[in-house]
Amino acid sequence: MYSKSEENYLKAIYHLEAIAKHGVSTNAIAGEMETKPSSVTDMVKKLADKQLVNYVKYKGTTLTEKGKKAALGVVRKHRIWEVFLLETLDFQWDEVHDIAEQLEHIKSQELINRLDKFLDYPDYDPHGDPIPDKNGNIKSAEKKLLAELKKGNQGQLVGVRETSPDFLQFLDKRSIAIGSKIKVLGKEFFDGSMVIQVQGEQFFISKKIAENLYIHI
Amino acid sequence: MYSKSEENYLKAIYHLEAIAKHGVSTNAIAGEMETKPSSVTDMVKKLADKQLVNYVKYKGTTLTEKGKKAALGVVRKHRIWEVFLLETLDFQWDEVHDIAEQLEHIKSQELINRLDKFLDYPDYDPHGDPIPDKNGNIKSAEKKLLAELKKGNQGQLVGVRETSPDFLQFLDKRSIAIGSKIKVLGKEFFDGSMVIQVQGEQFFISKKIAENLYIHI
DNA sequence: AAAAAAAGTTAGTCTTATCTAAAAAATTAT
DNA sequence: ATAATTTTTTAGATAAGACTAACTTTTTTT
Ligand SMILES: [Mn+2]
Ligand SMILES: [Mn+2]
Ligand SMILES: [Mn+2]
Ligand SMILES: [Mn+2]
C-alpha cells in the first residue's frame, strides 16, 4: 500500500498531532524523523497528493481521515509486535522498540490479526500505550504522567519516559517496577513533589521523578 | 548490513547455484528475481565490489564464502519465519511464503535466534527444506522427489512442488498429506509410474505425480 | 567458417528518498 | 514599523535500484 518511508512519516505526524495545537510544523516532523526540513517538505507534498494529509505551505500539516487511518494501522502493528517481542520472545522492555520499528512495515493484515489473536488481544503495549483495534479505534485510556495525578488518585505503572541507568536503578532500589500500583498520598503545590505509596511502602519523590513515570488510572 | 535487494539477489544466486553446473547465468538470476538482465548485471557488479560474489563478464556469477554465508543467513531467517507462521499463527502451508519473503529481511540476529528457540530449534521448514543453524551449517538432509526413490525405499512427505487445486485435491482424496509415510512398493522402468503404500493403503501413481512430491528419507 | 540467434553488457533515463545551498515567508526583537 | 532571526520552501545534486534501447560477445545453426 504505502512505502516504508511514507508510513514512518504518517506515524510521526500522528504522534506530533497529539501535542501540537494546530498543524504540525515541518521542523517538528524533521526532528521526529531525523531528516532535514527540505526532505519533509517534499514528502508532505507527496502525502498531500495522495490525500493522506492536509498541507498548507508555511502553515503546517494535519492528517486527513484517510491518513489517520493509515497511521493508526502502523501504530497498531508497532505495538502488537512490541507485545509479541516482550511476551513471547522474552525481550527486555527497552529492546523491543527498534525491532518493532522494522516489523511494523510488514505488509499483511492477516498476519497482524493472527498475531493479535495469538497474544489474546492485548490492550496496551509494553510501554503502556494503547493498541488500536482493526478499525483504528482506541478504546483504552491513554497513559498519563504520574506528575499529572492529584492527591488521592491511584493507578498502575505502565512505563517510564526516561531510560537512563541512573533512573532505572533509582526505581529498582525502591522496588518500583512496571505493573506496580501507585497511590498519591500527598502533593506539594510549591515544587510538585509527591509522597506516594507503593506496595505498602511510602516514598518521597521529586517532580522530576513523577514526570518520568507513566500511569494508567 | 546488506540491503533488502542485495539479500534477495544473494538468496536467488544461492538457490540457482544448487542446480547450475558452473557459474549462474545473468538470465537465470533475472528469471528468479523477476527483473531484467541489465538490472542483474548492475547488481552482480555491486556484489562483486563487496566481495560477495565472483563475477566474470559474460561467464557467470558464483557466491564467495562471504556471499554464501550471507545467503544462508537469509535462507535461515526465511525458513524459521515460515515455521513460525505455520506452527504458531496457524497459517496454511501455501500462505507462508510471501510473508516470510518480507520477514526474512528484518535486521536482528537476536530476534531470529530467539524465534528459533521459541520454536524449539526446528530442522525443516513447512516445505521440507532444511534450516541452516546460526553458523550456516545444514546438518539435515535435503528433500528428494518421490520420483527419485527406488523400490523398497520409504520416507515422509514433506512438501509438494505443484500447488494447483487439482493436484492438492488428488492428494486429499487419497488422504495423502504432509507428514504421511510413503513406501515405494514397485516402480515401472518404462514410464516411471509407481505403486506406493500410504497408511496401509496402496495407490498407483504416474511419474508426473511422483515428480511433484518431496520426501525425506 | 560464416551467418543467425541468444545471452549479456553498456549507456542513458526514471523514481524514490535523501541532501546542501540559496531564496522566500513568517515570526520575534528592537 | 523595521530589522533580525527563524522557519520553510525551492532548486539542484546524489545514490540505489530498476527500466529501455542499442551494442557486444558468445553460442548455435547452417
Ligand atoms: Mn518504522
Ligand atoms: Mn511502544
Ligand atoms: Mn525477500
Ligand atoms: Mn519454504
Short mmCIF file of N, CA, C and O (backbone and C1' of nucleotides) in Angstrom, two decimals, chain A residues 3 5 9 34-36 38-39 42-43 46 58-59, chain C residues 15-27:
data_model
loop_
_atom_site.label_atom_id
_atom_site.label_comp_id
_atom_site.label_asym_id
_atom_site.label_seq_id
_atom_site.Cartn_x
_atom_site.Cartn_y
_atom_site.Cartn_z
N SER A 3 4.71 3.17 1.09
CA SER A 3 6.11 2.79 1.29
C SER A 3 6.47 2.90 2.77
O SER A 3 5.77 3.54 3.56
N SER A 5 8.81 4.56 4.04
CA SER A 5 9.06 5.95 4.37
C SER A 5 7.76 6.71 4.60
O SER A 5 7.62 7.46 5.57
N TYR A 9 6.51 8.58 8.09
CA TYR A 9 6.07 9.98 8.15
C TYR A 9 4.66 10.08 8.74
O TYR A 9 4.40 10.92 9.60
N GLU A 34 14.28 12.55 12.13
CA GLU A 34 15.74 12.70 11.96
C GLU A 34 16.12 12.88 10.49
O GLU A 34 16.99 12.19 9.97
N THR A 35 15.41 13.80 9.85
CA THR A 35 15.76 14.19 8.47
C THR A 35 15.84 15.71 8.42
O THR A 35 15.61 16.37 9.44
N LYS A 36 16.11 16.26 7.25
CA LYS A 36 16.16 17.70 7.08
C LYS A 36 14.78 18.24 6.71
O LYS A 36 14.01 17.55 6.05
N SER A 38 13.88 20.18 4.43
CA SER A 38 13.61 20.17 2.99
C SER A 38 13.08 18.80 2.54
O SER A 38 12.22 18.73 1.66
N SER A 39 13.57 17.74 3.17
CA SER A 39 13.07 16.40 2.84
C SER A 39 11.61 16.27 3.28
O SER A 39 10.80 15.65 2.59
N ASP A 42 9.23 17.95 0.82
CA ASP A 42 9.00 17.06 -0.32
C ASP A 42 7.98 15.98 0.01
O ASP A 42 7.05 15.72 -0.76
N MET A 43 8.18 15.34 1.14
CA MET A 43 7.32 14.21 1.48
C MET A 43 5.88 14.63 1.79
O MET A 43 4.94 13.99 1.33
N LYS A 46 3.95 15.01 -1.27
CA LYS A 46 3.55 13.72 -1.84
C LYS A 46 2.37 13.12 -1.10
O LYS A 46 1.44 12.58 -1.68
N TYR A 58 3.87 26.75 4.49
CA TYR A 58 4.29 27.64 5.58
C TYR A 58 3.39 27.55 6.82
O TYR A 58 3.73 28.12 7.84
N LYS A 59 2.28 26.84 6.73
CA LYS A 59 1.36 26.82 7.86
C LYS A 59 1.44 25.54 8.68
O LYS A 59 1.37 25.56 9.90
P DT C 15 9.49 9.10 -13.73
"O5'" DT C 15 9.69 8.36 -12.33
"C5'" DT C 15 9.42 6.96 -12.22
"C4'" DT C 15 9.76 6.51 -10.81
"C3'" DT C 15 9.29 7.50 -9.73
"O3'" DT C 15 8.63 6.76 -8.72
"C1'" DT C 15 11.60 7.07 -9.48
P DT C 16 7.88 7.51 -7.53
"O5'" DT C 16 8.85 7.28 -6.29
"C5'" DT C 16 9.25 5.95 -5.95
"C4'" DT C 16 10.29 6.04 -4.86
"C3'" DT C 16 9.93 7.04 -3.75
"O3'" DT C 16 10.01 6.37 -2.52
"C1'" DT C 16 12.13 7.42 -4.57
P DA C 17 9.45 7.04 -1.18
"O5'" DA C 17 10.81 7.61 -0.55
"C5'" DA C 17 11.89 6.74 -0.32
"C4'" DA C 17 13.13 7.56 -0.04
"C3'" DA C 17 12.91 8.72 0.95
"O3'" DA C 17 13.87 8.62 1.99
"C1'" DA C 17 14.15 9.42 -0.91
P DT C 18 13.61 9.24 3.39
"O5'" DT C 18 15.02 9.89 3.75
"C5'" DT C 18 15.50 11.03 3.37
"C4'" DT C 18 16.85 11.11 2.70
"C3'" DT C 18 17.44 12.48 2.95
"O3'" DT C 18 18.14 12.50 4.17
"C1'" DT C 18 17.64 11.89 0.66
P DC C 19 18.33 13.81 4.98
"O5'" DC C 19 19.45 14.62 4.11
"C5'" DC C 19 20.71 14.02 3.87
"C4'" DC C 19 21.50 14.85 2.88
"C3'" DC C 19 21.59 16.32 3.28
"O3'" DC C 19 22.84 16.58 3.88
"C1'" DC C 19 20.93 16.09 0.98
P DT C 20 23.10 18.03 4.49
"O5'" DT C 20 23.46 18.96 3.24
"C5'" DT C 20 24.60 18.67 2.41
"C4'" DT C 20 24.79 19.80 1.43
"C3'" DT C 20 24.94 21.17 2.09
"O3'" DT C 20 25.93 21.91 1.37
"C1'" DT C 20 23.08 21.20 0.63
P DA C 21 26.44 23.33 1.92
"O5'" DA C 21 25.70 24.37 0.96
"C5'" DA C 21 25.64 24.08 -0.45
"C4'" DA C 21 24.86 25.17 -1.14
"C3'" DA C 21 24.97 26.55 -0.50
"O3'" DA C 21 25.00 27.52 -1.53
"C1'" DA C 21 22.71 25.89 -0.52
P DA C 22 25.06 29.12 -1.21
"O5'" DA C 22 23.63 29.62 -1.71
"C5'" DA C 22 23.18 29.23 -3.02
"C4'" DA C 22 21.77 29.72 -3.21
"C3'" DA C 22 21.54 31.16 -2.78
"O3'" DA C 22 20.76 31.79 -3.77
"C1'" DA C 22 20.03 29.74 -1.65
P DA C 23 20.20 33.34 -3.58
"O5'" DA C 23 18.65 33.14 -3.31
"C5'" DA C 23 17.87 32.39 -4.26
"C4'" DA C 23 16.45 32.33 -3.76
"C3'" DA C 23 15.85 33.69 -3.40
"O3'" DA C 23 14.56 33.75 -3.96
"C1'" DA C 23 15.69 32.23 -1.56
P DA C 24 13.60 35.07 -3.80
"O5'" DA C 24 12.52 34.60 -2.74
"C5'" DA C 24 11.74 33.44 -3.02
"C4'" DA C 24 10.86 33.16 -1.82
"C3'" DA C 24 10.07 34.38 -1.34
"O3'" DA C 24 8.74 33.96 -1.21
"C1'" DA C 24 11.26 33.43 0.46
P DA C 25 7.51 34.98 -0.93
"O5'" DA C 25 7.10 34.60 0.55
"C5'" DA C 25 6.75 33.25 0.82
"C4'" DA C 25 6.69 33.07 2.32
"C3'" DA C 25 5.81 34.08 3.04
"O3'" DA C 25 4.77 33.35 3.63
"C1'" DA C 25 7.92 33.83 4.13
P DA C 26 3.71 33.97 4.66
"O5'" DA C 26 4.46 33.81 6.07
"C5'" DA C 26 4.70 32.50 6.55
"C4'" DA C 26 5.29 32.59 7.95
"C3'" DA C 26 4.48 33.44 8.93
"O3'" DA C 26 4.32 32.65 10.09
"C1'" DA C 26 6.73 34.17 8.90
P DT C 27 3.55 33.19 11.38
"O5'" DT C 27 4.75 33.57 12.36
"C5'" DT C 27 5.77 32.60 12.59
"C4'" DT C 27 6.87 33.23 13.43
"C3'" DT C 27 6.36 33.99 14.66
"O3'" DT C 27 7.03 33.41 15.76
"C1'" DT C 27 7.94 35.30 13.47
#
